[in-house]
């Protein structure tokens, strides 16, 4: 046994994945430490106030899935929750003009975005039974095969860039939209599958939400609950696994306030992004490096900008808009935050968040923040006919913003699962595993916490209570 008693559980990374996993363990009575390199919890979830505006510099909203609502309730945040109007119109830029996005079947048939041939493909898809090819198929290949290029360019690709900031030619359908693959496999038709799996009438449908004081409310509340268990400004530099007399534990090297120390843990939960995870785990096992190296990330820049209402002349009411690449602009899409949620802008002002870069425009990152803001605010200004520049703005860059669920991703994740299962006590959680959205990260973290609890109980360490909602 080591000279010191190991912590039952150490979580590396205090983004939403690591925080939720640690909180669930704490709730189950398992002593835990979260080691977070930056000076605040939350990872890419970042709300910042500037000149009276409340800017969201990372995710703009989340889907109110059951696990998320249950977490919000447990944290006492229910009264802080804001629901976006589910009917808030969304738009697609088409030949320089904003056109309502067709979200339901009737509008798909009337939208000017699609020609008669594509509409015919959509209507008749239900009656054409197809089988997915045996190999992993890209989203682009799938949509072309089933519906044609027009649907891909004008609707699917902009939507995909809104979720993954990704390239549909590279993204795997099976990994990034598993339901669509499942529908075709099971029913031979996506539409038939969607109809058959429609939730029963009256089942509440998850909608988009945020908090009164912004998205960072959630990680802040989790951080407060974790209290001293959350160590910020604590960077993990390496880890090893040690075994003696039938016991095993992890040694975790950290740098904190300029000092180096080594912490011990019975269970190690890796909740840092892929690059850091690969570096930290290289001395635990050589099985991680190759699959981790296969996961690419897309760079994303967020430009949050505030305007006076008189500059907007009624523009910017609704959810926002997405931009097909064929429009030859650099902005991928814009969310009209102050129209979605109250308290985002001072009186007579409005604020938007725009996204740029992504897998299809990584070159944008060679520009300075001011240049990015000028390009993006210029394009948004022309689309919405805004008069003059924003009164204030902030640019946040994520050089490795979103993991790409590219072709082969499912096999990569299986290889990581095999590697992790060969090392008792090691667990992976994060946005590259089962979906990048906040709600997917939370579901994944709940499941990871439960697996950790079961493991610790099996080795006779701190096996108290079940992990709630796992
Ligand atoms: C610009 C943008 C917009 C998005 N929009 C939405 C949206 O609207 N809705 C939605 O649901 N999702 C959205 N997402 C996705 C979602 O926000 C993320 O997938 C999710 O928050 C990731 O959480 P995570 O904890 O897995 O990773 P991260 O947030 O990346 O957290 C990982 C943490 O690990 C820490 N870390 C790294 N290395 C070390 C180390 N060596 N030692 C200690 N700590 C370390 C980091 O500092 C970080 O805090 C968006 C993402 C981005 C980037």
CSV table of C-alpha atoms in Angstrom, one decimal, residues 118-381:
chain,number,residue,atom,x,y,z
A,118,UNK,CA,-35.9,17.8,-53.5
A,119,UNK,CA,-39.5,18.1,-52.1
A,120,UNK,CA,-40.5,15.1,-54.2
A,121,UNK,CA,-37.5,13.1,-52.7
A,122,UNK,CA,-38.7,14.2,-49.2
A,123,UNK,CA,-42.3,13.2,-49.7
A,124,UNK,CA,-41.5,9.8,-51.3
A,125,UNK,CA,-38.7,8.8,-48.9
A,126,UNK,CA,-41.3,7.0,-46.8
A,127,UNK,CA,-42.1,4.7,-49.6
A,128,UNK,CA,-38.5,4.0,-50.7
A,129,UNK,CA,-37.0,1.3,-48.5
A,130,UNK,CA,-33.2,1.7,-48.5
A,131,UNK,CA,-30.4,0.0,-46.6
A,132,UNK,CA,-27.3,1.8,-45.2
A,133,UNK,CA,-24.0,0.9,-46.8
A,134,UNK,CA,-21.9,-1.5,-44.7
A,135,UNK,CA,-19.1,1.0,-44.2
A,136,UNK,CA,-19.4,4.2,-42.0
A,137,UNK,CA,-21.1,6.9,-44.2
A,138,UNK,CA,-20.6,10.6,-44.0
A,139,UNK,CA,-23.6,12.9,-43.3
A,140,UNK,CA,-23.0,14.4,-46.8
A,141,UNK,CA,-23.0,11.0,-48.5
A,142,UNK,CA,-26.2,10.0,-46.6
A,143,UNK,CA,-28.2,13.1,-47.4
A,144,UNK,CA,-27.1,13.0,-51.1
A,145,UNK,CA,-28.0,9.4,-51.4
A,146,UNK,CA,-31.4,9.8,-49.8
A,147,UNK,CA,-32.5,13.4,-50.7
A,148,UNK,CA,-29.9,15.1,-53.0
A,149,UNK,CA,-27.4,17.9,-52.9
A,150,UNK,CA,-29.9,20.8,-52.4
A,151,UNK,CA,-31.1,19.5,-49.0
A,152,UNK,CA,-27.5,19.0,-47.9
A,153,UNK,CA,-26.3,22.5,-48.9
A,154,UNK,CA,-29.4,24.5,-47.8
A,155,UNK,CA,-30.5,22.8,-44.7
A,156,UNK,CA,-28.5,19.9,-43.4
A,157,UNK,CA,-25.0,21.4,-43.7
A,158,UNK,CA,-25.9,24.7,-41.9
A,159,UNK,CA,-27.6,22.7,-39.2
A,160,UNK,CA,-24.5,20.4,-38.8
A,161,UNK,CA,-22.3,23.5,-38.5
A,162,UNK,CA,-24.6,24.8,-35.8
A,163,UNK,CA,-24.1,21.6,-33.7
A,164,UNK,CA,-20.6,20.4,-34.5
A,165,UNK,CA,-19.0,23.4,-36.4
A,166,UNK,CA,-18.2,20.4,-38.5
A,167,UNK,CA,-17.7,19.3,-42.1
A,168,UNK,CA,-20.6,17.1,-43.3
A,169,UNK,CA,-18.2,15.4,-45.8
A,170,UNK,CA,-16.2,14.1,-42.9
A,171,UNK,CA,-18.7,13.7,-40.0
A,172,UNK,CA,-19.9,10.1,-39.5
A,173,UNK,CA,-23.7,9.8,-39.7
A,174,UNK,CA,-23.7,6.8,-37.4
A,175,UNK,CA,-21.6,8.6,-34.7
A,176,UNK,CA,-23.0,12.1,-34.9
A,177,UNK,CA,-26.7,11.4,-35.6
A,178,UNK,CA,-27.2,7.8,-34.5
A,179,UNK,CA,-31.0,8.0,-34.6
A,180,UNK,CA,-31.0,8.7,-38.4
A,181,UNK,CA,-28.8,5.7,-39.0
A,182,UNK,CA,-30.9,3.5,-36.7
A,183,UNK,CA,-34.1,4.6,-38.5
A,184,UNK,CA,-32.8,3.6,-41.9
A,185,UNK,CA,-31.4,0.3,-40.6
A,186,UNK,CA,-34.6,-0.6,-38.8
A,187,UNK,CA,-37.3,0.9,-41.1
A,188,UNK,CA,-35.6,1.5,-44.4
A,189,UNK,CA,-36.8,5.1,-44.2
A,190,UNK,CA,-35.8,8.0,-42.0
A,191,UNK,CA,-39.3,9.6,-42.1
A,192,UNK,CA,-41.0,6.3,-41.2
A,193,UNK,CA,-38.6,5.7,-38.4
A,194,UNK,CA,-39.2,9.3,-37.1
A,195,UNK,CA,-42.9,8.7,-37.2
A,196,UNK,CA,-42.8,5.3,-35.5
A,197,UNK,CA,-40.6,6.7,-32.7
A,198,UNK,CA,-42.6,9.8,-32.1
A,199,UNK,CA,-43.2,10.3,-28.3
A,200,UNK,CA,-46.7,9.6,-27.1
A,201,UNK,CA,-49.1,12.6,-27.2
A,202,UNK,CA,-48.7,14.8,-24.1
A,203,UNK,CA,-45.0,13.8,-23.5
A,204,UNK,CA,-43.2,17.1,-22.7
A,205,UNK,CA,-40.7,17.9,-25.4
A,206,UNK,CA,-37.3,19.3,-24.3
A,207,UNK,CA,-36.9,22.9,-25.2
A,208,UNK,CA,-34.1,25.4,-25.1
A,209,UNK,CA,-33.2,27.0,-21.8
A,210,UNK,CA,-30.7,29.2,-20.0
A,211,UNK,CA,-30.5,30.9,-16.6
A,212,UNK,CA,-31.4,34.4,-15.5
A,213,UNK,CA,-27.8,35.2,-14.9
A,214,UNK,CA,-26.5,33.2,-17.9
A,215,UNK,CA,-25.2,29.8,-18.7
A,216,UNK,CA,-22.3,29.9,-16.2
A,217,UNK,CA,-25.0,29.7,-13.4
A,218,UNK,CA,-24.9,25.9,-13.7
A,219,UNK,CA,-21.1,25.3,-13.3
A,220,UNK,CA,-20.9,28.0,-10.6
A,221,UNK,CA,-23.6,26.2,-8.6
A,222,UNK,CA,-21.9,22.8,-9.0
A,223,UNK,CA,-18.6,24.4,-8.0
A,224,UNK,CA,-20.3,25.9,-4.8
A,225,UNK,CA,-21.7,22.5,-3.9
A,226,UNK,CA,-18.3,20.8,-4.4
A,227,UNK,CA,-16.7,23.5,-2.2
A,228,UNK,CA,-13.2,22.5,-1.1
A,229,UNK,CA,-13.4,19.4,-3.3
A,230,UNK,CA,-12.9,21.6,-6.3
A,231,UNK,CA,-9.3,22.7,-6.7
A,232,UNK,CA,-8.9,25.4,-9.4
A,233,UNK,CA,-5.6,26.6,-10.9
A,234,UNK,CA,-4.5,23.0,-10.5
A,235,UNK,CA,-3.0,21.5,-13.6
A,236,UNK,CA,-2.5,17.8,-13.9
A,237,UNK,CA,0.8,17.0,-15.7
A,238,UNK,CA,0.9,13.2,-15.6
A,239,UNK,CA,-0.4,10.1,-14.0
A,240,UNK,CA,0.7,6.5,-13.3
A,241,UNK,CA,-0.9,3.4,-11.9
A,242,UNK,CA,0.7,1.5,-9.1
A,243,UNK,CA,0.0,-1.9,-7.7
A,244,UNK,CA,1.2,-3.7,-4.6
A,245,UNK,CA,-0.2,-6.6,-2.5
A,246,UNK,CA,-3.3,-6.8,-4.6
A,247,UNK,CA,-4.1,-3.1,-4.2
A,248,UNK,CA,-3.9,-0.6,-7.0
A,249,UNK,CA,-4.0,3.2,-7.1
A,250,UNK,CA,-3.2,6.1,-9.3
A,251,UNK,CA,-0.5,8.7,-8.7
A,252,UNK,CA,-1.5,12.0,-10.1
A,253,UNK,CA,1.1,14.8,-10.6
A,254,UNK,CA,-0.2,18.3,-10.3
A,255,UNK,CA,1.2,21.8,-10.5
A,256,UNK,CA,-0.6,24.2,-8.1
A,257,UNK,CA,0.5,27.8,-7.2
A,258,UNK,CA,3.9,27.0,-8.7
A,259,UNK,CA,4.3,23.9,-6.6
A,260,UNK,CA,4.4,20.3,-7.7
A,261,UNK,CA,2.7,17.6,-5.8
A,262,UNK,CA,1.5,14.1,-6.3
A,263,UNK,CA,-2.0,13.0,-5.2
A,264,UNK,CA,-3.2,9.5,-4.9
A,265,UNK,CA,-6.6,8.1,-6.0
A,266,UNK,CA,-8.3,4.7,-6.0
A,267,UNK,CA,-10.4,5.8,-9.0
A,268,UNK,CA,-9.3,8.3,-11.7
A,269,UNK,CA,-11.9,10.0,-13.8
A,270,UNK,CA,-10.5,11.7,-16.9
A,271,UNK,CA,-12.8,14.6,-17.8
A,272,UNK,CA,-10.3,16.7,-19.7
A,273,UNK,CA,-10.4,17.2,-23.5
A,274,UNK,CA,-8.7,14.6,-25.7
A,275,UNK,CA,-5.3,16.2,-26.2
A,276,UNK,CA,-4.7,16.8,-22.4
A,277,UNK,CA,-6.2,13.3,-21.6
A,278,UNK,CA,-3.8,11.6,-24.0
A,279,UNK,CA,-0.8,13.4,-22.6
A,280,UNK,CA,-1.7,12.7,-19.0
A,281,UNK,CA,-2.6,9.0,-19.6
A,282,UNK,CA,0.5,8.2,-21.6
A,283,UNK,CA,2.3,6.6,-18.6
A,284,UNK,CA,-0.8,4.8,-17.5
A,285,UNK,CA,-1.2,2.8,-20.7
A,286,UNK,CA,0.1,3.1,-24.3
A,287,UNK,CA,-3.3,2.0,-25.6
A,288,UNK,CA,-4.8,5.5,-25.5
A,289,UNK,CA,-2.5,7.5,-27.7
A,290,UNK,CA,-3.6,6.1,-31.1
A,291,UNK,CA,-7.4,6.4,-30.6
A,292,UNK,CA,-7.1,9.8,-29.0
A,293,UNK,CA,-4.9,11.0,-31.9
A,294,UNK,CA,-7.7,10.1,-34.3
A,295,UNK,CA,-10.2,12.6,-32.7
A,296,UNK,CA,-10.0,16.0,-34.4
A,297,UNK,CA,-11.4,19.2,-33.0
A,298,UNK,CA,-12.9,22.1,-34.9
A,299,UNK,CA,-11.7,25.6,-34.0
A,300,UNK,CA,-14.6,28.0,-33.1
A,301,UNK,CA,-14.6,31.8,-32.6
A,302,UNK,CA,-17.6,33.4,-30.8
A,303,UNK,CA,-18.2,37.1,-31.5
A,304,UNK,CA,-20.7,38.5,-29.0
A,305,UNK,CA,-21.8,42.0,-29.9
A,306,UNK,CA,-24.2,44.6,-28.4
A,307,UNK,CA,-26.2,47.1,-30.5
A,308,UNK,CA,-28.7,49.9,-29.9
A,309,UNK,CA,-32.2,49.0,-30.9
A,310,UNK,CA,-32.4,52.0,-33.3
A,311,UNK,CA,-29.5,50.5,-35.2
A,312,UNK,CA,-31.4,47.3,-35.7
A,313,UNK,CA,-34.8,48.6,-37.0
A,314,UNK,CA,-36.8,45.5,-35.9
A,315,UNK,CA,-34.1,43.0,-37.0
A,316,UNK,CA,-33.1,40.2,-34.6
A,317,UNK,CA,-36.4,39.0,-33.3
A,318,UNK,CA,-36.5,35.2,-32.9
A,319,UNK,CA,-33.9,32.5,-32.4
A,320,UNK,CA,-31.3,33.5,-35.1
A,321,UNK,CA,-30.0,32.3,-38.4
A,322,UNK,CA,-27.7,29.8,-40.0
A,323,UNK,CA,-25.6,30.4,-43.1
A,324,UNK,CA,-25.0,27.7,-45.8
A,325,UNK,CA,-21.4,27.7,-47.1
A,326,UNK,CA,-22.7,28.4,-50.6
A,327,UNK,CA,-23.5,31.9,-49.4
A,328,UNK,CA,-19.7,32.4,-49.4
A,329,UNK,CA,-19.6,34.2,-46.0
A,330,UNK,CA,-17.5,33.4,-42.9
A,331,UNK,CA,-20.2,33.7,-40.3
A,332,UNK,CA,-21.6,30.2,-39.6
A,333,UNK,CA,-24.7,31.5,-37.7
A,334,UNK,CA,-26.0,34.0,-35.2
A,335,UNK,CA,-28.1,33.6,-32.1
A,336,UNK,CA,-30.2,36.6,-31.1
A,337,UNK,CA,-29.7,36.2,-27.4
A,338,UNK,CA,-31.6,39.2,-26.1
A,339,UNK,CA,-34.6,38.2,-28.1
A,340,UNK,CA,-34.5,34.6,-26.6
A,341,UNK,CA,-33.8,35.4,-23.0
A,342,UNK,CA,-34.5,38.5,-20.9
A,343,UNK,CA,-31.7,40.3,-19.0
A,344,UNK,CA,-29.1,40.0,-21.7
A,345,UNK,CA,-28.9,43.6,-22.7
A,346,UNK,CA,-29.6,47.1,-21.2
A,347,UNK,CA,-32.8,48.9,-22.0
A,348,UNK,CA,-33.1,49.8,-25.7
A,349,UNK,CA,-30.2,47.5,-26.6
A,350,UNK,CA,-29.9,44.0,-28.0
A,351,UNK,CA,-27.1,41.5,-28.2
A,352,UNK,CA,-26.2,38.7,-30.6
A,353,UNK,CA,-23.6,35.9,-30.6
A,354,UNK,CA,-22.1,34.8,-33.9
A,355,UNK,CA,-20.0,31.7,-34.6
A,356,UNK,CA,-17.2,31.5,-37.1
A,357,UNK,CA,-14.3,29.2,-38.1
A,358,UNK,CA,-15.3,25.6,-37.7
A,359,UNK,CA,-13.9,22.6,-39.6
A,360,UNK,CA,-14.6,24.3,-42.9
A,361,UNK,CA,-12.8,27.7,-42.2
A,362,UNK,CA,-9.8,27.0,-39.8
A,363,UNK,CA,-7.9,29.8,-41.5
A,364,UNK,CA,-10.0,32.4,-39.7
A,365,UNK,CA,-7.9,31.7,-36.7
A,366,UNK,CA,-4.8,33.4,-38.3
A,367,UNK,CA,-6.7,36.8,-37.8
A,368,UNK,CA,-6.6,38.9,-34.7
A,369,UNK,CA,-9.7,39.2,-32.5
A,370,UNK,CA,-10.4,42.7,-33.9
A,371,UNK,CA,-10.1,41.5,-37.4
A,372,UNK,CA,-12.5,38.6,-36.7
A,373,UNK,CA,-15.0,40.9,-35.1
A,374,UNK,CA,-14.8,43.3,-38.0
A,375,UNK,CA,-15.4,40.5,-40.6
A,376,UNK,CA,-18.2,38.8,-38.6
A,377,UNK,CA,-20.0,42.0,-37.4
A,378,UNK,CA,-19.7,43.4,-41.0
A,379,UNK,CA,-21.4,40.3,-42.5
A,380,UNK,CA,-24.1,40.2,-39.8
A,381,UNK,CA,-24.6,43.9,-40.2
